[in-house]
């Protein structure tokens, strides 16, 4: 327990690490749209279970595309480029989530899921890489343990809230609020990164 407390103190003293974990918590809340997707496809649309299974194909394909794209870009991206991609990926995910629950044809639904999945996995891969670079190797295991608790906790809470809300108000309506959250979180991330860079420049100049 003492080692875990040391990890919390370490993260508390490193704002950038804390902000990356906060970003990932927001991404995982958006990722909870998957539980709502199950309700939407099986209950609201009345599709068979095999259709839901087929929709896992663009979900997995998005992860493959994200892995290839991030692998190619990671070496050439500057710090500024990385946080920009992170921010806009979250914005894109928010927009894609709304499209998922408003697309009528199955093909449109599959394409929207592909975009949402690509954006989600891109942001996740970049965030994990960022945490590895920011963390002292001596604290890396503790940082990732705390990250796992925080992100899975936010995902579980997101699933609970979204599942209940979808049953009460319908998944299409809830998706708009979730999409707005994703866009707002992405823009807030971009704003906070710009502010951090300005603060750094002021510190260097003084």
Short mmCIF file of C-alpha atoms in Angstrom, two decimals:
data_model
loop_
_atom_site.label_atom_id
_atom_site.label_comp_id
_atom_site.label_asym_id
_atom_site.label_seq_id
_atom_site.Cartn_x
_atom_site.Cartn_y
_atom_site.Cartn_z
CA UNK A 1 0.00 0.00 0.00
CA UNK A 2 2.90 2.32 0.77
CA UNK A 3 4.27 1.88 -2.75
CA UNK A 4 0.87 2.79 -4.18
CA UNK A 5 0.72 5.90 -2.00
CA UNK A 6 4.17 6.84 -3.25
CA UNK A 7 2.82 6.48 -6.78
CA UNK A 8 -0.07 8.83 -6.03
CA UNK A 9 2.33 11.37 -4.53
CA UNK A 10 4.63 11.07 -7.54
CA UNK A 11 1.74 11.69 -9.95
CA UNK A 12 0.51 14.58 -7.80
CA UNK A 13 3.93 16.22 -8.12
CA UNK A 14 4.01 15.78 -11.91
CA UNK A 15 1.16 17.70 -13.51
CA UNK A 16 1.83 16.40 -17.01
CA UNK A 17 1.48 12.78 -15.92
CA UNK A 18 -1.74 13.60 -14.05
CA UNK A 19 -3.13 15.41 -17.10
CA UNK A 20 -2.38 12.45 -19.41
CA UNK A 21 -4.19 10.10 -17.01
CA UNK A 22 -7.11 12.55 -16.88
CA UNK A 23 -7.16 12.60 -20.68
CA UNK A 24 -7.27 8.80 -20.77
CA UNK A 25 -10.13 8.76 -18.27
CA UNK A 26 -12.13 10.99 -20.62
CA UNK A 27 -11.24 8.73 -23.55
CA UNK A 28 -12.43 5.67 -21.62
CA UNK A 29 -15.72 7.36 -20.74
CA UNK A 30 -16.25 7.92 -24.46
CA UNK A 31 -15.20 4.31 -25.09
CA UNK A 32 -18.12 3.18 -22.93
CA UNK A 33 -20.33 3.88 -25.96
CA UNK A 34 -19.74 0.19 -26.72
CA UNK A 35 -22.20 -0.89 -24.01
CA UNK A 36 -24.76 1.49 -25.48
CA UNK A 37 -24.04 0.13 -28.95
CA UNK A 38 -25.08 -3.33 -27.81
CA UNK A 39 -28.43 -1.98 -26.58
CA UNK A 40 -28.89 0.09 -29.74
CA UNK A 41 -28.22 -2.76 -32.17
CA UNK A 42 -29.99 -5.59 -30.35
CA UNK A 43 -32.92 -3.78 -28.72
CA UNK A 44 -33.63 -0.52 -30.51
CA UNK A 45 -32.82 -1.71 -34.02
CA UNK A 46 -33.92 -5.28 -33.35
CA UNK A 47 -30.97 -6.78 -35.22
CA UNK A 48 -29.70 -10.31 -34.63
CA UNK A 49 -26.70 -11.06 -32.45
CA UNK A 50 -24.68 -11.90 -35.57
CA UNK A 51 -25.04 -8.27 -36.73
CA UNK A 52 -23.52 -7.06 -33.48
CA UNK A 53 -20.73 -9.57 -34.02
CA UNK A 54 -20.14 -8.29 -37.55
CA UNK A 55 -19.87 -4.74 -36.23
CA UNK A 56 -16.88 -5.88 -34.17
CA UNK A 57 -14.97 -6.12 -37.47
CA UNK A 58 -14.71 -2.33 -38.04
CA UNK A 59 -14.04 -1.98 -34.31
CA UNK A 60 -11.00 -4.25 -34.55
CA UNK A 61 -9.96 -2.83 -37.91
CA UNK A 62 -9.86 0.63 -36.37
CA UNK A 63 -7.33 -0.65 -33.84
CA UNK A 64 -5.17 -2.07 -36.63
CA UNK A 65 -5.29 1.20 -38.61
CA UNK A 66 -4.48 3.21 -35.49
CA UNK A 67 -1.53 0.96 -34.65
CA UNK A 68 -0.04 1.27 -38.14
CA UNK A 69 -0.65 5.04 -38.36
CA UNK A 70 0.74 5.85 -34.92
CA UNK A 71 3.76 3.61 -35.52
CA UNK A 72 4.58 5.53 -38.70
CA UNK A 73 3.96 8.95 -37.18
CA UNK A 74 5.43 8.48 -33.70
CA UNK A 75 9.06 9.09 -34.67
CA UNK A 76 8.31 12.17 -36.76
CA UNK A 77 5.79 13.78 -34.39
CA UNK A 78 7.08 16.53 -32.12
CA UNK A 79 5.65 16.99 -28.63
CA UNK A 80 3.35 19.67 -30.02
CA UNK A 81 2.26 17.40 -32.85
CA UNK A 82 1.54 14.56 -30.43
CA UNK A 83 -0.77 16.54 -28.16
CA UNK A 84 -2.52 18.01 -31.18
CA UNK A 85 -3.23 14.54 -32.55
CA UNK A 86 -4.43 13.47 -29.11
CA UNK A 87 -6.82 16.40 -28.84
CA UNK A 88 -8.27 16.13 -32.33
CA UNK A 89 -8.57 12.34 -31.99
CA UNK A 90 -10.84 12.84 -28.98
CA UNK A 91 -12.85 15.45 -30.90
CA UNK A 92 -13.16 13.03 -33.84
CA UNK A 93 -14.24 10.26 -31.49
CA UNK A 94 -16.99 12.44 -30.03
CA UNK A 95 -18.31 13.31 -33.49
CA UNK A 96 -18.11 9.67 -34.63
CA UNK A 97 -20.08 8.47 -31.61
CA UNK A 98 -22.98 10.74 -32.56
CA UNK A 99 -22.79 9.40 -36.13
CA UNK A 100 -22.86 5.79 -34.89
CA UNK A 101 -26.24 6.21 -33.23
CA UNK A 102 -27.79 8.30 -36.00
CA UNK A 103 -26.69 6.28 -39.05
CA UNK A 104 -29.60 4.29 -40.45
CA UNK A 105 -27.93 1.93 -42.99
CA UNK A 106 -25.73 -0.77 -41.48
CA UNK A 107 -22.88 0.28 -43.78
CA UNK A 108 -23.04 3.83 -42.42
CA UNK A 109 -23.07 2.43 -38.88
CA UNK A 110 -20.01 0.29 -39.64
CA UNK A 111 -18.11 3.24 -41.15
CA UNK A 112 -18.91 5.43 -38.14
CA UNK A 113 -17.68 2.68 -35.79
CA UNK A 114 -14.48 2.41 -37.84
CA UNK A 115 -13.80 6.15 -37.42
CA UNK A 116 -14.64 6.06 -33.70
CA UNK A 117 -12.42 3.03 -33.14
CA UNK A 118 -9.48 4.49 -35.08
CA UNK A 119 -9.70 7.73 -33.10
CA UNK A 120 -10.00 5.90 -29.78
CA UNK A 121 -7.09 3.53 -30.31
CA UNK A 122 -4.90 6.35 -31.69
CA UNK A 123 -5.47 8.45 -28.59
CA UNK A 124 -4.89 5.47 -26.31
CA UNK A 125 -1.62 4.40 -27.97
CA UNK A 126 -0.25 7.95 -27.97
CA UNK A 127 -1.20 8.42 -24.31
CA UNK A 128 0.48 5.20 -23.20
CA UNK A 129 3.63 6.16 -25.12
CA UNK A 130 3.52 9.62 -23.56
CA UNK A 131 3.23 8.18 -20.05
CA UNK A 132 6.23 5.93 -20.64
CA UNK A 133 8.33 8.91 -21.70
CA UNK A 134 7.21 11.13 -18.83
CA UNK A 135 7.52 8.61 -16.00
CA UNK A 136 10.67 7.84 -14.07
CA UNK A 137 11.47 4.13 -14.64
CA UNK A 138 11.51 3.63 -10.87
CA UNK A 139 7.85 4.71 -10.69
CA UNK A 140 6.64 3.34 -14.02
CA UNK A 141 4.86 0.26 -12.61
CA UNK A 142 3.07 2.34 -9.98
CA UNK A 143 2.07 4.99 -12.51
CA UNK A 144 0.57 2.37 -14.81
CA UNK A 145 -1.19 0.62 -11.93
CA UNK A 146 -2.86 3.89 -10.94
CA UNK A 147 -3.61 4.65 -14.58
CA UNK A 148 -5.33 1.27 -14.93
CA UNK A 149 -7.44 1.86 -11.82
CA UNK A 150 -8.43 5.34 -12.99
CA UNK A 151 -9.23 4.44 -16.59
CA UNK A 152 -11.10 1.21 -15.82
CA UNK A 153 -12.99 2.98 -13.06
CA UNK A 154 -14.09 5.71 -15.45
CA UNK A 155 -14.99 3.10 -18.08
CA UNK A 156 -17.12 1.14 -15.60
CA UNK A 157 -18.86 4.29 -14.38
CA UNK A 158 -19.42 5.35 -17.99
CA UNK A 159 -20.97 1.97 -18.87
CA UNK A 160 -23.32 2.18 -15.88
CA UNK A 161 -24.43 5.75 -16.59
CA UNK A 162 -24.75 5.31 -20.35
CA UNK A 163 -26.56 1.99 -20.10
CA UNK A 164 -29.13 3.36 -17.67
CA UNK A 165 -29.53 6.63 -19.60
CA UNK A 166 -29.99 4.82 -22.93
CA UNK A 167 -32.82 2.75 -21.46
CA UNK A 168 -34.50 5.89 -20.14
CA UNK A 169 -33.97 8.40 -22.95
CA UNK A 170 -32.85 6.33 -25.94
CA UNK A 171 -29.32 5.81 -27.21
CA UNK A 172 -29.58 8.45 -29.96
CA UNK A 173 -30.27 11.21 -27.44
CA UNK A 174 -27.59 10.02 -25.02
CA UNK A 175 -25.04 9.76 -27.84
CA UNK A 176 -25.38 13.50 -28.47
CA UNK A 177 -24.42 14.25 -24.86
CA UNK A 178 -21.56 11.74 -24.98
CA UNK A 179 -20.36 13.19 -28.28
CA UNK A 180 -20.47 16.68 -26.79
CA UNK A 181 -18.43 15.43 -23.83
CA UNK A 182 -15.81 13.96 -26.18
CA UNK A 183 -15.54 17.14 -28.25
CA UNK A 184 -15.37 19.32 -25.13
CA UNK A 185 -12.72 17.08 -23.53
CA UNK A 186 -10.62 17.16 -26.71
CA UNK A 187 -10.82 20.94 -27.00
CA UNK A 188 -10.04 21.34 -23.29
CA UNK A 189 -6.96 19.16 -23.77
CA UNK A 190 -5.78 21.30 -26.71
CA UNK A 191 -6.34 24.50 -24.72
CA UNK A 192 -4.51 23.16 -21.64
CA UNK A 193 -1.52 22.05 -23.74
CA UNK A 194 -1.26 25.48 -25.39
CA UNK A 195 -1.42 27.13 -21.99
CA UNK A 196 1.30 24.81 -20.66
CA UNK A 197 3.58 25.67 -23.59
CA UNK A 198 3.03 29.41 -23.04
CA UNK A 199 3.86 29.00 -19.34
CA UNK A 200 7.06 27.15 -20.27
CA UNK A 201 8.10 29.92 -22.66
CA UNK A 202 7.51 32.55 -19.98
CA UNK A 203 9.60 30.53 -17.52
CA UNK A 204 12.48 30.26 -20.03
CA UNK A 205 12.34 33.99 -20.79
CA UNK A 206 12.48 34.91 -17.11
#
